[in-house]
CSV table of C-alpha atoms in Angstrom, one decimal:
chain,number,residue,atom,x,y,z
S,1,UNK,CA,4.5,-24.7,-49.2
S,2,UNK,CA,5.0,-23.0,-52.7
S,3,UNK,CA,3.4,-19.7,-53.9
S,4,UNK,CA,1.8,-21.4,-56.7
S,5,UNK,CA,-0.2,-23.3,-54.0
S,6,UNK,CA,-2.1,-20.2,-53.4
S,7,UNK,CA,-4.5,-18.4,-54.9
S,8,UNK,CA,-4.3,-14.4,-55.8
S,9,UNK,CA,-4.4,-12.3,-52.5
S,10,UNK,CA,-7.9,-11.1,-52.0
S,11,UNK,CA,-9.2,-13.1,-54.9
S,12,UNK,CA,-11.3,-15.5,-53.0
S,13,UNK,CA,-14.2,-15.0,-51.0
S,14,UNK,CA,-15.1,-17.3,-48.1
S,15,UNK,CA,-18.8,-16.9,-46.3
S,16,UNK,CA,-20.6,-19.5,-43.8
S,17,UNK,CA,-23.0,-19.1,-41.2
S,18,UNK,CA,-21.0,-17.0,-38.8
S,19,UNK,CA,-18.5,-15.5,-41.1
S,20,UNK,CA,-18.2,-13.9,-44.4
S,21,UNK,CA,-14.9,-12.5,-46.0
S,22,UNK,CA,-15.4,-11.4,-49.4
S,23,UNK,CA,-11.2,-10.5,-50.1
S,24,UNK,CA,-9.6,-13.6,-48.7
S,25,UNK,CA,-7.0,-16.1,-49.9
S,26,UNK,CA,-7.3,-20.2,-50.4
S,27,UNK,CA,-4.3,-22.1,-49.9
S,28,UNK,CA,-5.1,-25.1,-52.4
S,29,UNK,CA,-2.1,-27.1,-50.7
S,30,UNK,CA,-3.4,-27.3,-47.3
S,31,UNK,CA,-7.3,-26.9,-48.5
S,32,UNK,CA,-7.1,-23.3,-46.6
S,33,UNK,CA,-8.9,-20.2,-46.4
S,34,UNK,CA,-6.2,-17.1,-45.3
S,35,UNK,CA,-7.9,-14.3,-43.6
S,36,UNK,CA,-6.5,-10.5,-44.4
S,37,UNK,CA,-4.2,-9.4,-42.4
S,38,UNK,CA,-5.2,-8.0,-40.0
S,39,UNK,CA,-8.5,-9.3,-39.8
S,40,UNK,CA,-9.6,-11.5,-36.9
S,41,UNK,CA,-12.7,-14.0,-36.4
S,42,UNK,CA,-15.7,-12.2,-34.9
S,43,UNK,CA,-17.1,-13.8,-31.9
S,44,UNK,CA,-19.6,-16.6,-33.1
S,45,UNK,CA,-16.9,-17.4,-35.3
S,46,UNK,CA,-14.5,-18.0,-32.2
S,47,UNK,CA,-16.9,-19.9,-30.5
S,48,UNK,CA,-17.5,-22.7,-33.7
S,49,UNK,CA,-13.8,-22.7,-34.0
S,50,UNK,CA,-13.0,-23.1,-30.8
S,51,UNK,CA,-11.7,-26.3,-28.6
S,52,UNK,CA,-15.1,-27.1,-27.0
S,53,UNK,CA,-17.2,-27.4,-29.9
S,54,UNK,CA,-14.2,-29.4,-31.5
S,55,UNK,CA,-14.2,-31.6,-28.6
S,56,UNK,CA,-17.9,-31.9,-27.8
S,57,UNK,CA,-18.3,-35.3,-28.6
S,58,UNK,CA,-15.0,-36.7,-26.3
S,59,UNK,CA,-15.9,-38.4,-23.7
S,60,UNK,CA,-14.6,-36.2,-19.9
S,61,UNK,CA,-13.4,-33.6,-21.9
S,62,UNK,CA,-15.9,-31.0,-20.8
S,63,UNK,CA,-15.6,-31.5,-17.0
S,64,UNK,CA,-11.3,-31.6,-17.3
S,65,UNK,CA,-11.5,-28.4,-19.4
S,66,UNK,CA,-14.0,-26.9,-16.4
S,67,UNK,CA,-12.4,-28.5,-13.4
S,68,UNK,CA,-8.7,-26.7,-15.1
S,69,UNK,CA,-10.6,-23.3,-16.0
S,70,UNK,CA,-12.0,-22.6,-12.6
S,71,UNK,CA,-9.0,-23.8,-10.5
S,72,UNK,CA,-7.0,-21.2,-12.9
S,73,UNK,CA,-9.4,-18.3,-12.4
S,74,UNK,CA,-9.4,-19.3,-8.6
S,75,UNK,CA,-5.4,-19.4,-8.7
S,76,UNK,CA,-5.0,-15.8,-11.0
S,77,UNK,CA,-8.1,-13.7,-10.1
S,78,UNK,CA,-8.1,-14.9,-6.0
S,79,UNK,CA,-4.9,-16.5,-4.7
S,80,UNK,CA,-2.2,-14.7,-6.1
S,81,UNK,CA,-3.2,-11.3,-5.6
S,82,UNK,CA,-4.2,-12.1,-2.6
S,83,UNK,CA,-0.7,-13.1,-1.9
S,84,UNK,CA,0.7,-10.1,-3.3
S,85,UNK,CA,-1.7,-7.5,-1.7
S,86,UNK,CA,-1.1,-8.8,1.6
S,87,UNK,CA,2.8,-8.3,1.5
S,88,UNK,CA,2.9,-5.1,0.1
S,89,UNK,CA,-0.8,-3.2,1.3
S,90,UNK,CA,-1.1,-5.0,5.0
S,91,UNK,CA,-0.1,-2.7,7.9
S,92,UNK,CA,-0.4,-4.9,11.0
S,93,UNK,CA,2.3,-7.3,12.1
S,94,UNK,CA,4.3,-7.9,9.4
S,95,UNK,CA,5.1,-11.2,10.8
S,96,UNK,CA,1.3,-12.1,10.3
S,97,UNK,CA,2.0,-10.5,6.3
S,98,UNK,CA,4.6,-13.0,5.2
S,99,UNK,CA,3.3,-15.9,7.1
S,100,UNK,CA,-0.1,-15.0,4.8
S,101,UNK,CA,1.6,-14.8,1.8
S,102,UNK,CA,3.4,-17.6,2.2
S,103,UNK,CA,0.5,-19.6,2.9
S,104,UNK,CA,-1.3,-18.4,-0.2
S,105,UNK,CA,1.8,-19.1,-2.3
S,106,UNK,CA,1.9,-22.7,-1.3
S,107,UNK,CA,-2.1,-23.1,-2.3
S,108,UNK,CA,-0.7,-21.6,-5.5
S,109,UNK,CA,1.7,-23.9,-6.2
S,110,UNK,CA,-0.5,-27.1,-5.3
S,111,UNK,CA,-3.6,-25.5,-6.8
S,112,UNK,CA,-1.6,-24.9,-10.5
S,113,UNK,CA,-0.1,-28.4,-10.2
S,114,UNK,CA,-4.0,-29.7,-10.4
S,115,UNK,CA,-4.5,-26.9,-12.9
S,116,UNK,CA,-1.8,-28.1,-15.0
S,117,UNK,CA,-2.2,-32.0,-14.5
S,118,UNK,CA,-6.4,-31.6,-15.9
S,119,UNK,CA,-5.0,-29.6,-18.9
S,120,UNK,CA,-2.4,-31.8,-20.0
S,121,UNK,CA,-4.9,-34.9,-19.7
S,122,UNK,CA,-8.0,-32.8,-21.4
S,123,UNK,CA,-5.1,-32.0,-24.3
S,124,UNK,CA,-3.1,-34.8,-24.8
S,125,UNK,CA,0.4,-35.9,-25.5
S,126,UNK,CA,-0.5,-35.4,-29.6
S,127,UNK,CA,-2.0,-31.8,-29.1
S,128,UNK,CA,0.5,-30.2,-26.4
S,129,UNK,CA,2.2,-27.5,-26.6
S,130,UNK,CA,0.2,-26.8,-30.6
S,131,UNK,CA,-0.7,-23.1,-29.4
S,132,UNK,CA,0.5,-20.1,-27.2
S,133,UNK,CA,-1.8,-20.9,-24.6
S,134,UNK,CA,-0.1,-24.3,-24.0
S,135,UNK,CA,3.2,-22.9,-24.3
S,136,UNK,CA,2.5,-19.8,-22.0
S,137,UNK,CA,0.9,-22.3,-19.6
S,138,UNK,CA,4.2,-24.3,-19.2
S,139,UNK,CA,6.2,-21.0,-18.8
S,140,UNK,CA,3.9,-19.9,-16.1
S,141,UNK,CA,4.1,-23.0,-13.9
S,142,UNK,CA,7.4,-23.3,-14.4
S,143,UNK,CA,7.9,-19.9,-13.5
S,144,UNK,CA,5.9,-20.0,-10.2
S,145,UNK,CA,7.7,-22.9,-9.1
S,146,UNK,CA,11.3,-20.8,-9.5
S,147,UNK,CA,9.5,-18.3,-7.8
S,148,UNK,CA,8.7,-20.7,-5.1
S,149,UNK,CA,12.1,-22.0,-4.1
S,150,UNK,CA,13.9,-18.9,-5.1
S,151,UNK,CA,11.4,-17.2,-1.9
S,152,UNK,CA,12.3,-20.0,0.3
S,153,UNK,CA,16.1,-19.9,-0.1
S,154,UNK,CA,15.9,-16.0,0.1
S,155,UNK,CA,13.9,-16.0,3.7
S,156,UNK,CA,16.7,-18.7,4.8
S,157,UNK,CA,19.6,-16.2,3.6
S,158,UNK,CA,17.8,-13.1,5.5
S,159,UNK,CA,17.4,-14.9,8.6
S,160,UNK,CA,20.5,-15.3,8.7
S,161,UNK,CA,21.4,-11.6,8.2
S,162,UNK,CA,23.2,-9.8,11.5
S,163,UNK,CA,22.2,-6.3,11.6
S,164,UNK,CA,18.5,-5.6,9.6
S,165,UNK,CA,19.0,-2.2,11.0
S,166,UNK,CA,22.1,-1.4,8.9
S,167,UNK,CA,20.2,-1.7,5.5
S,168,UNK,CA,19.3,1.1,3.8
S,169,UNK,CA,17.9,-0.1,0.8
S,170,UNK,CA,15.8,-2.6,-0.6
S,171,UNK,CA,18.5,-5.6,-1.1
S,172,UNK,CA,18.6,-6.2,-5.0
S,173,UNK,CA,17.2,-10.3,-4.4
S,174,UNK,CA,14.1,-8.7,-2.9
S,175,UNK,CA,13.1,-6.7,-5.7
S,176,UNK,CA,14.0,-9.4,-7.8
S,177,UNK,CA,11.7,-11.5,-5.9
S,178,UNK,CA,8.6,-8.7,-6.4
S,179,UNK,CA,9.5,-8.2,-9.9
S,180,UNK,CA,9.0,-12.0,-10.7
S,181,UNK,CA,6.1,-12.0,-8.4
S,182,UNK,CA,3.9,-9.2,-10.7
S,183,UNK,CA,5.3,-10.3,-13.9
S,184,UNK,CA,3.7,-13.7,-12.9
S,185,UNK,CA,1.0,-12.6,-12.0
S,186,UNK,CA,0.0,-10.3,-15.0
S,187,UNK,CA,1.0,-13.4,-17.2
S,188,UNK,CA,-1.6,-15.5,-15.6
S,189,UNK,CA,-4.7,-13.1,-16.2
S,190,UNK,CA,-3.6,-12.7,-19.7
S,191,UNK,CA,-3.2,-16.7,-20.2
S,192,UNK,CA,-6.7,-16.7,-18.5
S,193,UNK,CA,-8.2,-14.8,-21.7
S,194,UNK,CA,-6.4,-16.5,-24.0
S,195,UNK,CA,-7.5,-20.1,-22.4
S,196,UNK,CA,-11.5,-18.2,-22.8
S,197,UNK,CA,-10.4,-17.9,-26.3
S,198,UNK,CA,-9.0,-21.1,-27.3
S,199,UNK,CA,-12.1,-23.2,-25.6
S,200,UNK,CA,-14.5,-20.7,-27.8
S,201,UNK,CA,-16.1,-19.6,-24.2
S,202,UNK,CA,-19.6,-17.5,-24.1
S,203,UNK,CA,-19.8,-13.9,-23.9
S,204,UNK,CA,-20.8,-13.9,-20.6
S,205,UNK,CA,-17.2,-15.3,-19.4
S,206,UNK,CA,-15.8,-12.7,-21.0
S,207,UNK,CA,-17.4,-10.5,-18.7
S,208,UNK,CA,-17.0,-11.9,-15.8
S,209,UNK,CA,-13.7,-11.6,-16.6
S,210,UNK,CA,-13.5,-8.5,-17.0
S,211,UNK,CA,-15.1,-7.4,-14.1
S,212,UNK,CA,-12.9,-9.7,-12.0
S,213,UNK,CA,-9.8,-7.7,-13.9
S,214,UNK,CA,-11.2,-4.0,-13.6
S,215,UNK,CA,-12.1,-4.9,-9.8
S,216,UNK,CA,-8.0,-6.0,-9.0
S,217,UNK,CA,-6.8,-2.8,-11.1
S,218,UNK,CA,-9.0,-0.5,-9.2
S,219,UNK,CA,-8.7,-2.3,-5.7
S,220,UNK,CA,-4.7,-1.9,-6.2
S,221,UNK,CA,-5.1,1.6,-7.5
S,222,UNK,CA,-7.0,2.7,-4.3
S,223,UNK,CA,-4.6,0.8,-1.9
S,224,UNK,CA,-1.8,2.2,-3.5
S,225,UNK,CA,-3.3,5.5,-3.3
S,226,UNK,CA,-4.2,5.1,0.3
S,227,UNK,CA,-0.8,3.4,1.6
S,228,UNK,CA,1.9,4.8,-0.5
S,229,UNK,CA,0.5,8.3,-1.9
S,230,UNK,CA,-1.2,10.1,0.9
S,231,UNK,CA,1.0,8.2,3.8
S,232,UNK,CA,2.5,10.4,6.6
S,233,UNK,CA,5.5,12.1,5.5
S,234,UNK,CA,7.8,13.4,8.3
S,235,UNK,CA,11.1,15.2,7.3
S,236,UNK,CA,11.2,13.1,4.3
S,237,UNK,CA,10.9,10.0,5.5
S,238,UNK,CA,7.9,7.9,5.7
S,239,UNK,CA,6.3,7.3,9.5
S,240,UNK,CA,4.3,4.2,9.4
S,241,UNK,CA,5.5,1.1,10.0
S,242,UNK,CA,7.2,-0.3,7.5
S,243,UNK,CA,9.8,-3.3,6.8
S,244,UNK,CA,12.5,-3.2,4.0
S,245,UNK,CA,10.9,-6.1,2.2
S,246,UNK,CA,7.5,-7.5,1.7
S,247,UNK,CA,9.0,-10.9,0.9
S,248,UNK,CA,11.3,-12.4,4.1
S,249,UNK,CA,11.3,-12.4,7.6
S,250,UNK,CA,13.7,-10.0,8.7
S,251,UNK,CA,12.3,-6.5,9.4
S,252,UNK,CA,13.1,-3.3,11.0
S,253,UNK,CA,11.7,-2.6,14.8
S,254,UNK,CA,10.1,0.5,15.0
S,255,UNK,CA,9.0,2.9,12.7
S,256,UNK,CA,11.1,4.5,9.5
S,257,UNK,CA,11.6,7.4,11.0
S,258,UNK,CA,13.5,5.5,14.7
S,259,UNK,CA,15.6,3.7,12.0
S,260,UNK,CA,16.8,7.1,10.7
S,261,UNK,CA,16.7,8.3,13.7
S,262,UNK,CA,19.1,5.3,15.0
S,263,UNK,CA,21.7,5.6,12.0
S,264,UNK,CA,21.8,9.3,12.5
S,265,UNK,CA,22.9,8.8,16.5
S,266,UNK,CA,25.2,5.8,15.0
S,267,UNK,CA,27.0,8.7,13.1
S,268,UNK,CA,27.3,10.7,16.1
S,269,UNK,CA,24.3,13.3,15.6
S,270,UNK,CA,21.3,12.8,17.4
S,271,UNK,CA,18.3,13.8,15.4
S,272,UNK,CA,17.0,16.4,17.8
S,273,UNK,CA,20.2,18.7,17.4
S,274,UNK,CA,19.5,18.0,13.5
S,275,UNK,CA,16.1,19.4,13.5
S,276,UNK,CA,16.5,22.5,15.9
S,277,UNK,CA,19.7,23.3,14.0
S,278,UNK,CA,17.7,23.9,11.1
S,279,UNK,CA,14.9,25.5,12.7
S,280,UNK,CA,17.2,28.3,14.1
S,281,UNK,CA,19.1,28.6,11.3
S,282,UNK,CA,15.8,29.9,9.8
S,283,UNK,CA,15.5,32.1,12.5
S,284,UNK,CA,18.6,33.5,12.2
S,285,UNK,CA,18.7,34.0,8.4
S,286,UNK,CA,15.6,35.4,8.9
S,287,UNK,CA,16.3,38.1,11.5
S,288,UNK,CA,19.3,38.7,9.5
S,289,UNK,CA,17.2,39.5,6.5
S,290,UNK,CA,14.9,42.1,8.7
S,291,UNK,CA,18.2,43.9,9.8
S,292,UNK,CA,19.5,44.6,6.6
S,293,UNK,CA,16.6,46.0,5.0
S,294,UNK,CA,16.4,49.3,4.1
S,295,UNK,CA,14.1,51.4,6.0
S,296,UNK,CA,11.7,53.9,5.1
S,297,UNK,CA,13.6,57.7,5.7
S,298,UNK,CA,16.8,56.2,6.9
């Protein structure tokens, strides 16, 4: 492309049923119209630009671009978070929390192969991979698989894993694991409004979507709230049942406070002397305190 190709910035005007720009610029060599910078399509511009009134005339098109859309918003706005609010919100057997989650993550992975099968047949070899949404598509599913296999061979290594009880952090592969888990899942709720955009979708999509979206923000707001910042607190550690991951299959018996308990005893202190040692030293320091003060006429 060569400057002389274009016109004077802001020098042309462009203006049509949905649109009009009145400080544009025509590139002559490609026949044109550059927006401002800056300056996006309003909405019924969007929608005439967009993929399905592009495509309204090609034959299946509609019902592959519908079959892919609803699997996707089933897949990001249902399945996954589902998956992910069971592993880290669910109090009950945590047994019953990974076996869930791991269900769920294997409809994800079959579910987004159908997703990604009906979009690469409604696009086409000669259109693929022309926008971000097509490329942010291939990331994701390619993600989710690695995220797939790389859960797998992690629950195979913790299984194998001797003494749970000696762990006193989260191992470094689990958070790993969680990291990749949200990341993917904040990806596909974004690649959701993009895919709205690129088809040219109605309004009322839009809103549904963001309904769906301020529902899963709140709902993990008030969970996290309810689970993580008013939970039971005892001498600094938390007391409801917890495992060291939300991801594998090996967990801690008891409660937080028995494992602390337990290494406490392993170095040779039980807990009780701990506690009662501090409560007396109170005492003392504070009886100590009541001696030495002066007194009135003394």
């Amino acid at each position: 492309m060569s400057d002389s190709d274009l016109a004077p910035a802001g020098s042309s005007s462009y203006s049509s049923s949905t649109l009009h720009v009145g400080d544009g610029t025509w590139d002559n060599g490609r026949d044109t119209f550059l927006l401002p910078n800056l300056v996006g399509l309003n909405f019924e511009t969007m929608r005439y630009n967009g993929m399905g009134n592009r495509f309204a005339n090609l034959p299946g098109y509609y019902k592959l671009i519908l079959g892919h859309g609803v699997l996707a918003a089933i897949v990001f706005l249902a399945v996954v978070p589902a998956a992910i609010f069971m592993a880290k919100f669910y109090r009950g057997d945590p047994r019953t929390a990974v076996k869930v989650h791991v269900y769920l993550q294997i409809l994800t992975v079959f579910l987004l192969t159908v997703v990604f099968v009906l979009g690469y047949f409604a696009v086409g070899p000669e259109r693929s991979l022309t926008n971000p949404h097509h490329g942010i598509g291939v990331a994701v599913y390619v993600l989710v698989l690695a995220q797939f296999l790389f859960g797998w061979l992690m629950s195979r290594l913790e299984k194998k894993r001797k003494d749970p009880m000696a762990l006193t952090r989260i191992p470094k592969k689990v958070w790993v694991h969680k990291l990749l888990g949200r990341s993917i899942a904040l990806l596909g709720i974004v690649q959701i409004a993009l895919g709205l955009t690129l088809y040219g979708s109605p309004k009322s999509l839009f809103i549904l979507f963001a309904i769906a979206g301020a529902f899963l923000v709140f709902g993990y707001l008030a969970l996290d709230r309810r689970y993580y910042e008013e939970r039971r607190v005892e001498w600094g550690v938390d007391g409801q049942n917890e495992f060291y991951s939300d991801y594998n299959s090996s967990y801690l018996s008891g409660t937080q406070t028995d494992f602390t308990q337990d290494r406490r005893q392993r170095q040779g202190r039980p807990p009780s002397q701990e506690r009662e040692g501090g409560g007396w030293g109170k005492k003392i320091l504070a009886g100590a305190g009541a001696l030495g003060a002066p007194r009135n006429g003394s």
